PDB file of C-alpha atoms in Angstrom:
ATOM      1  CA  UNK A 183       0.204   0.008   0.095  1.00  0.00           C
ATOM      2  CA  UNK A 184       2.886   2.279   1.054  1.00  0.00           C
ATOM      3  CA  UNK A 185       4.752   1.736  -2.336  1.00  0.00           C
ATOM      4  CA  UNK A 186       1.703   2.320  -4.273  1.00  0.00           C
ATOM      5  CA  UNK A 187       0.999   5.527  -2.527  1.00  0.00           C
ATOM      6  CA  UNK A 188       4.881   6.502  -3.464  1.00  0.00           C
ATOM      7  CA  UNK A 189       4.371   5.715  -7.013  1.00  0.00           C
ATOM      8  CA  UNK A 190       1.246   7.558  -7.346  1.00  0.00           C
ATOM      9  CA  UNK A 191       2.727  10.754  -5.571  1.00  0.00           C
ATOM     10  CA  UNK A 192       5.975  10.309  -7.889  1.00  0.00           C
ATOM     11  CA  UNK A 193       3.839  10.182 -10.931  1.00  0.00           C
ATOM     12  CA  UNK A 194       1.591  13.193  -9.923  1.00  0.00           C
ATOM     13  CA  UNK A 195       4.575  15.370  -9.147  1.00  0.00           C
ATOM     14  CA  UNK A 196       5.967  14.146 -12.575  1.00  0.00           C
ATOM     15  CA  UNK A 197       2.752  15.286 -14.441  1.00  0.00           C
ATOM     16  CA  UNK A 198       2.510  18.463 -12.435  1.00  0.00           C
ATOM     17  CA  UNK A 199       6.170  19.383 -13.252  1.00  0.00           C
ATOM     18  CA  UNK A 200       5.487  18.740 -17.145  1.00  0.00           C
ATOM     19  CA  UNK A 201       2.121  20.663 -17.136  1.00  0.00           C
ATOM     20  CA  UNK A 202       4.009  23.709 -15.311  1.00  0.00           C
ATOM     21  CA  UNK A 203       6.898  23.606 -17.737  1.00  0.00           C
ATOM     22  CA  UNK A 204       4.416  23.506 -20.724  1.00  0.00           C
ATOM     23  CA  UNK A 205       2.704  26.458 -19.745  1.00  0.00           C
ATOM     24  CA  UNK A 206       5.748  28.259 -19.709  1.00  0.00           C
ATOM     25  CA  UNK A 207       6.355  28.158 -23.593  1.00  0.00           C
ATOM     26  CA  UNK A 208       4.990  30.937 -25.524  1.00  0.00           C
ATOM     27  CA  UNK A 209       4.147  30.873 -29.025  1.00  0.00           C
ATOM     28  CA  UNK A 210       5.640  33.176 -31.810  1.00  0.00           C
ATOM     29  CA  UNK A 211       2.092  35.147 -31.673  1.00  0.00           C
ATOM     30  CA  UNK A 212       2.479  35.564 -28.051  1.00  0.00           C
ATOM     31  CA  UNK A 213       6.235  36.391 -28.282  1.00  0.00           C
ATOM     32  CA  UNK A 214       5.372  39.159 -30.957  1.00  0.00           C
ATOM     33  CA  UNK A 215       2.198  40.738 -29.232  1.00  0.00           C
ATOM     34  CA  UNK A 216       4.423  41.106 -26.028  1.00  0.00           C
ATOM     35  CA  UNK A 217       5.025  44.952 -25.506  1.00  0.00           C
ATOM     36  CA  UNK A 218       8.528  45.743 -24.666  1.00  0.00           C
ATOM     37  CA  UNK A 219       8.897  47.512 -21.169  1.00  0.00           C
ATOM     38  CA  UNK A 220      10.073  51.052 -21.377  1.00  0.00           C
ATOM     39  CA  UNK A 221      13.546  51.594 -20.393  1.00  0.00           C
ATOM     40  CA  UNK A 222      14.098  52.683 -17.050  1.00  0.00           C
ATOM     41  CA  UNK A 223      15.056  56.213 -16.468  1.00  0.00           C
ATOM     42  CA  UNK A 224      18.738  56.850 -15.456  1.00  0.00           C
ATOM     43  CA  UNK A 225      19.559  57.933 -11.997  1.00  0.00           C
ATOM     44  CA  UNK A 226      21.324  61.036 -12.239  1.00  0.00           C
ATOM     45  CA  UNK A 227      23.992  61.663  -9.468  1.00  0.00           C
ATOM     46  CA  UNK A 228      25.597  64.983  -9.381  1.00  0.00           C
ATOM     47  CA  UNK A 229      28.319  67.003  -7.461  1.00  0.00           C
ATOM     48  CA  UNK A 230      29.068  70.549  -6.989  1.00  0.00           C
ATOM     49  CA  UNK A 231      32.712  71.408  -6.454  1.00  0.00           C
ATOM     50  CA  UNK A 232      34.305  73.878  -4.153  1.00  0.00           C
ATOM     51  CA  UNK A 233      36.328  76.583  -5.497  1.00  0.00           C
ATOM     52  CA  UNK A 234      39.457  74.383  -6.158  1.00  0.00           C
ATOM     53  CA  UNK A 235      37.496  72.501  -8.850  1.00  0.00           C
ATOM     54  CA  UNK A 236      38.332  69.628 -10.901  1.00  0.00           C
ATOM     55  CA  UNK A 237      42.109  68.789 -10.934  1.00  0.00           C
ATOM     56  CA  UNK A 238      42.714  69.594  -7.454  1.00  0.00           C
ATOM     57  CA  UNK A 239      44.184  65.931  -6.835  1.00  0.00           C
ATOM     58  CA  UNK A 240      41.982  65.867  -3.659  1.00  0.00           C
ATOM     59  CA  UNK A 241      38.226  65.382  -2.531  1.00  0.00           C
ATOM     60  CA  UNK A 242      36.708  67.050  -5.992  1.00  0.00           C
ATOM     61  CA  UNK A 243      38.515  64.536  -7.943  1.00  0.00           C
ATOM     62  CA  UNK A 244      38.057  61.761  -5.592  1.00  0.00           C
ATOM     63  CA  UNK A 245      34.176  62.434  -5.440  1.00  0.00           C
ATOM     64  CA  UNK A 246      34.181  62.472  -9.319  1.00  0.00           C
ATOM     65  CA  UNK A 247      36.146  59.486  -9.694  1.00  0.00           C
ATOM     66  CA  UNK A 248      33.564  57.905  -7.318  1.00  0.00           C
ATOM     67  CA  UNK A 249      30.772  58.760  -9.204  1.00  0.00           C
ATOM     68  CA  UNK A 250      32.698  57.574 -12.526  1.00  0.00           C
ATOM     69  CA  UNK A 251      32.796  54.106 -10.825  1.00  0.00           C
ATOM     70  CA  UNK A 252      28.870  54.399 -10.022  1.00  0.00           C
ATOM     71  CA  UNK A 253      28.449  55.220 -13.605  1.00  0.00           C
ATOM     72  CA  UNK A 254      30.262  52.322 -14.955  1.00  0.00           C
ATOM     73  CA  UNK A 255      29.016  49.708 -12.320  1.00  0.00           C
ATOM     74  CA  UNK A 256      25.488  50.838 -12.094  1.00  0.00           C
ATOM     75  CA  UNK A 257      24.719  52.821 -15.055  1.00  0.00           C
ATOM     76  CA  UNK A 258      23.870  56.019 -13.497  1.00  0.00           C
ATOM     77  CA  UNK A 259      24.413  59.468 -15.236  1.00  0.00           C
ATOM     78  CA  UNK A 260      26.997  61.908 -13.270  1.00  0.00           C
ATOM     79  CA  UNK A 261      27.002  65.359 -13.696  1.00  0.00           C
ATOM     80  CA  UNK A 262      29.278  68.244 -12.200  1.00  0.00           C
ATOM     81  CA  UNK A 263      29.122  71.777 -11.851  1.00  0.00           C
ATOM     82  CA  UNK A 264      32.195  73.697 -10.845  1.00  0.00           C
ATOM     83  CA  UNK A 265      32.240  76.629  -8.389  1.00  0.00           C
ATOM     84  CA  UNK A 266      34.685  79.362  -8.747  1.00  0.00           C
ATOM     85  CA  UNK A 267      33.383  81.231  -5.941  1.00  0.00           C
ATOM     86  CA  UNK A 268      31.427  80.998  -2.755  1.00  0.00           C
ATOM     87  CA  UNK A 269      28.394  82.913  -4.349  1.00  0.00           C
ATOM     88  CA  UNK A 270      28.081  79.881  -6.843  1.00  0.00           C
ATOM     89  CA  UNK A 271      27.209  77.150  -4.282  1.00  0.00           C
ATOM     90  CA  UNK A 272      23.458  77.401  -3.767  1.00  0.00           C
ATOM     91  CA  UNK A 273      22.722  78.483  -7.494  1.00  0.00           C
ATOM     92  CA  UNK A 274      25.045  75.436  -8.727  1.00  0.00           C
ATOM     93  CA  UNK A 275      23.279  72.914  -6.171  1.00  0.00           C
ATOM     94  CA  UNK A 276      20.088  74.405  -7.352  1.00  0.00           C
ATOM     95  CA  UNK A 277      20.573  73.956 -10.650  1.00  0.00           C
ATOM     96  CA  UNK A 278      21.490  70.343 -10.469  1.00  0.00           C
ATOM     97  CA  UNK A 279      18.113  69.573  -8.119  1.00  0.00           C
ATOM     98  CA  UNK A 280      16.170  71.606 -10.824  1.00  0.00           C
ATOM     99  CA  UNK A 281      17.712  69.417 -13.541  1.00  0.00           C
ATOM    100  CA  UNK A 282      16.235  66.404 -11.868  1.00  0.00           C
ATOM    101  CA  UNK A 283      19.325  64.861 -10.136  1.00  0.00           C
ATOM    102  CA  UNK A 284      18.366  62.179  -7.275  1.00  0.00           C
ATOM    103  CA  UNK A 285      21.505  62.807  -5.402  1.00  0.00           C
ATOM    104  CA  UNK A 286      23.465  66.099  -5.345  1.00  0.00           C
ATOM    105  CA  UNK A 287      26.740  66.306  -3.610  1.00  0.00           C
ATOM    106  CA  UNK A 288      28.636  69.348  -2.134  1.00  0.00           C
ATOM    107  CA  UNK A 289      32.387  68.809  -1.895  1.00  0.00           C
ATOM    108  CA  UNK A 290      34.392  70.831   0.692  1.00  0.00           C
ATOM    109  CA  UNK A 291      33.699  71.868   3.922  1.00  0.00           C
ATOM    110  CA  UNK A 292      33.161  75.621   2.810  1.00  0.00           C
ATOM    111  CA  UNK A 293      29.997  74.355   0.997  1.00  0.00           C
ATOM    112  CA  UNK A 294      28.367  72.969   3.983  1.00  0.00           C
ATOM    113  CA  UNK A 295      25.721  75.712   4.723  1.00  0.00           C
ATOM    114  CA  UNK A 296      24.643  76.061   1.162  1.00  0.00           C
ATOM    115  CA  UNK A 297      24.156  72.153   1.038  1.00  0.00           C
ATOM    116  CA  UNK A 298      21.952  72.586   4.037  1.00  0.00           C
ATOM    117  CA  UNK A 299      20.310  75.598   2.574  1.00  0.00           C
ATOM    118  CA  UNK A 300      19.437  74.270  -0.483  1.00  0.00           C
ATOM    119  CA  UNK A 301      18.327  70.656   0.972  1.00  0.00           C
ATOM    120  CA  UNK A 302      15.443  72.631   2.474  1.00  0.00           C
ATOM    121  CA  UNK A 303      14.389  74.208  -0.815  1.00  0.00           C
ATOM    122  CA  UNK A 304      14.386  70.654  -2.578  1.00  0.00           C
ATOM    123  CA  UNK A 305      12.772  68.254  -0.053  1.00  0.00           C
ATOM    124  CA  UNK A 306      12.709  65.713  -3.168  1.00  0.00           C
ATOM    125  CA  UNK A 307      16.303  65.489  -3.804  1.00  0.00           C
ATOM    126  CA  UNK A 308      18.824  63.944  -1.587  1.00  0.00           C
ATOM    127  CA  UNK A 309      21.933  66.058  -0.626  1.00  0.00           C
ATOM    128  CA  UNK A 310      25.168  64.876   0.660  1.00  0.00           C
ATOM    129  CA  UNK A 311      28.438  66.056   1.539  1.00  0.00           C
ATOM    130  CA  UNK A 312      32.028  65.300   1.219  1.00  0.00           C
ATOM    131  CA  UNK A 313      34.583  67.050   3.522  1.00  0.00           C
ATOM    132  CA  UNK A 314      31.740  68.622   5.540  1.00  0.00           C
TER     133      UNK A 314
END
């Protein structure tokens, strides 16, 4: 009796798996009718340099390199705005937020207050600091 039960159970499992696998095959018509999903929008990660700008061989270059690695590994889009004077910090941070950056990073301790001020104006954008 137990042997017959095991045999029936094995046959039932085999038939169930076979039926399930048959349901996975799509016909050519079903494949053609399938609508492709729209490509996911790229995440934009951006940074605003301090007055040293890119080429400083310090925090600005390191942050830009890190965004480059994220671009290669995760497919993000990276942007940078270089500030030549402190008066450009808030406008540059705001510009990147308005352009739809998901994350805006301020580089350098002198940009700290500008990042805090701009973050309050754009609550849907993430802001971060390097050396702040």
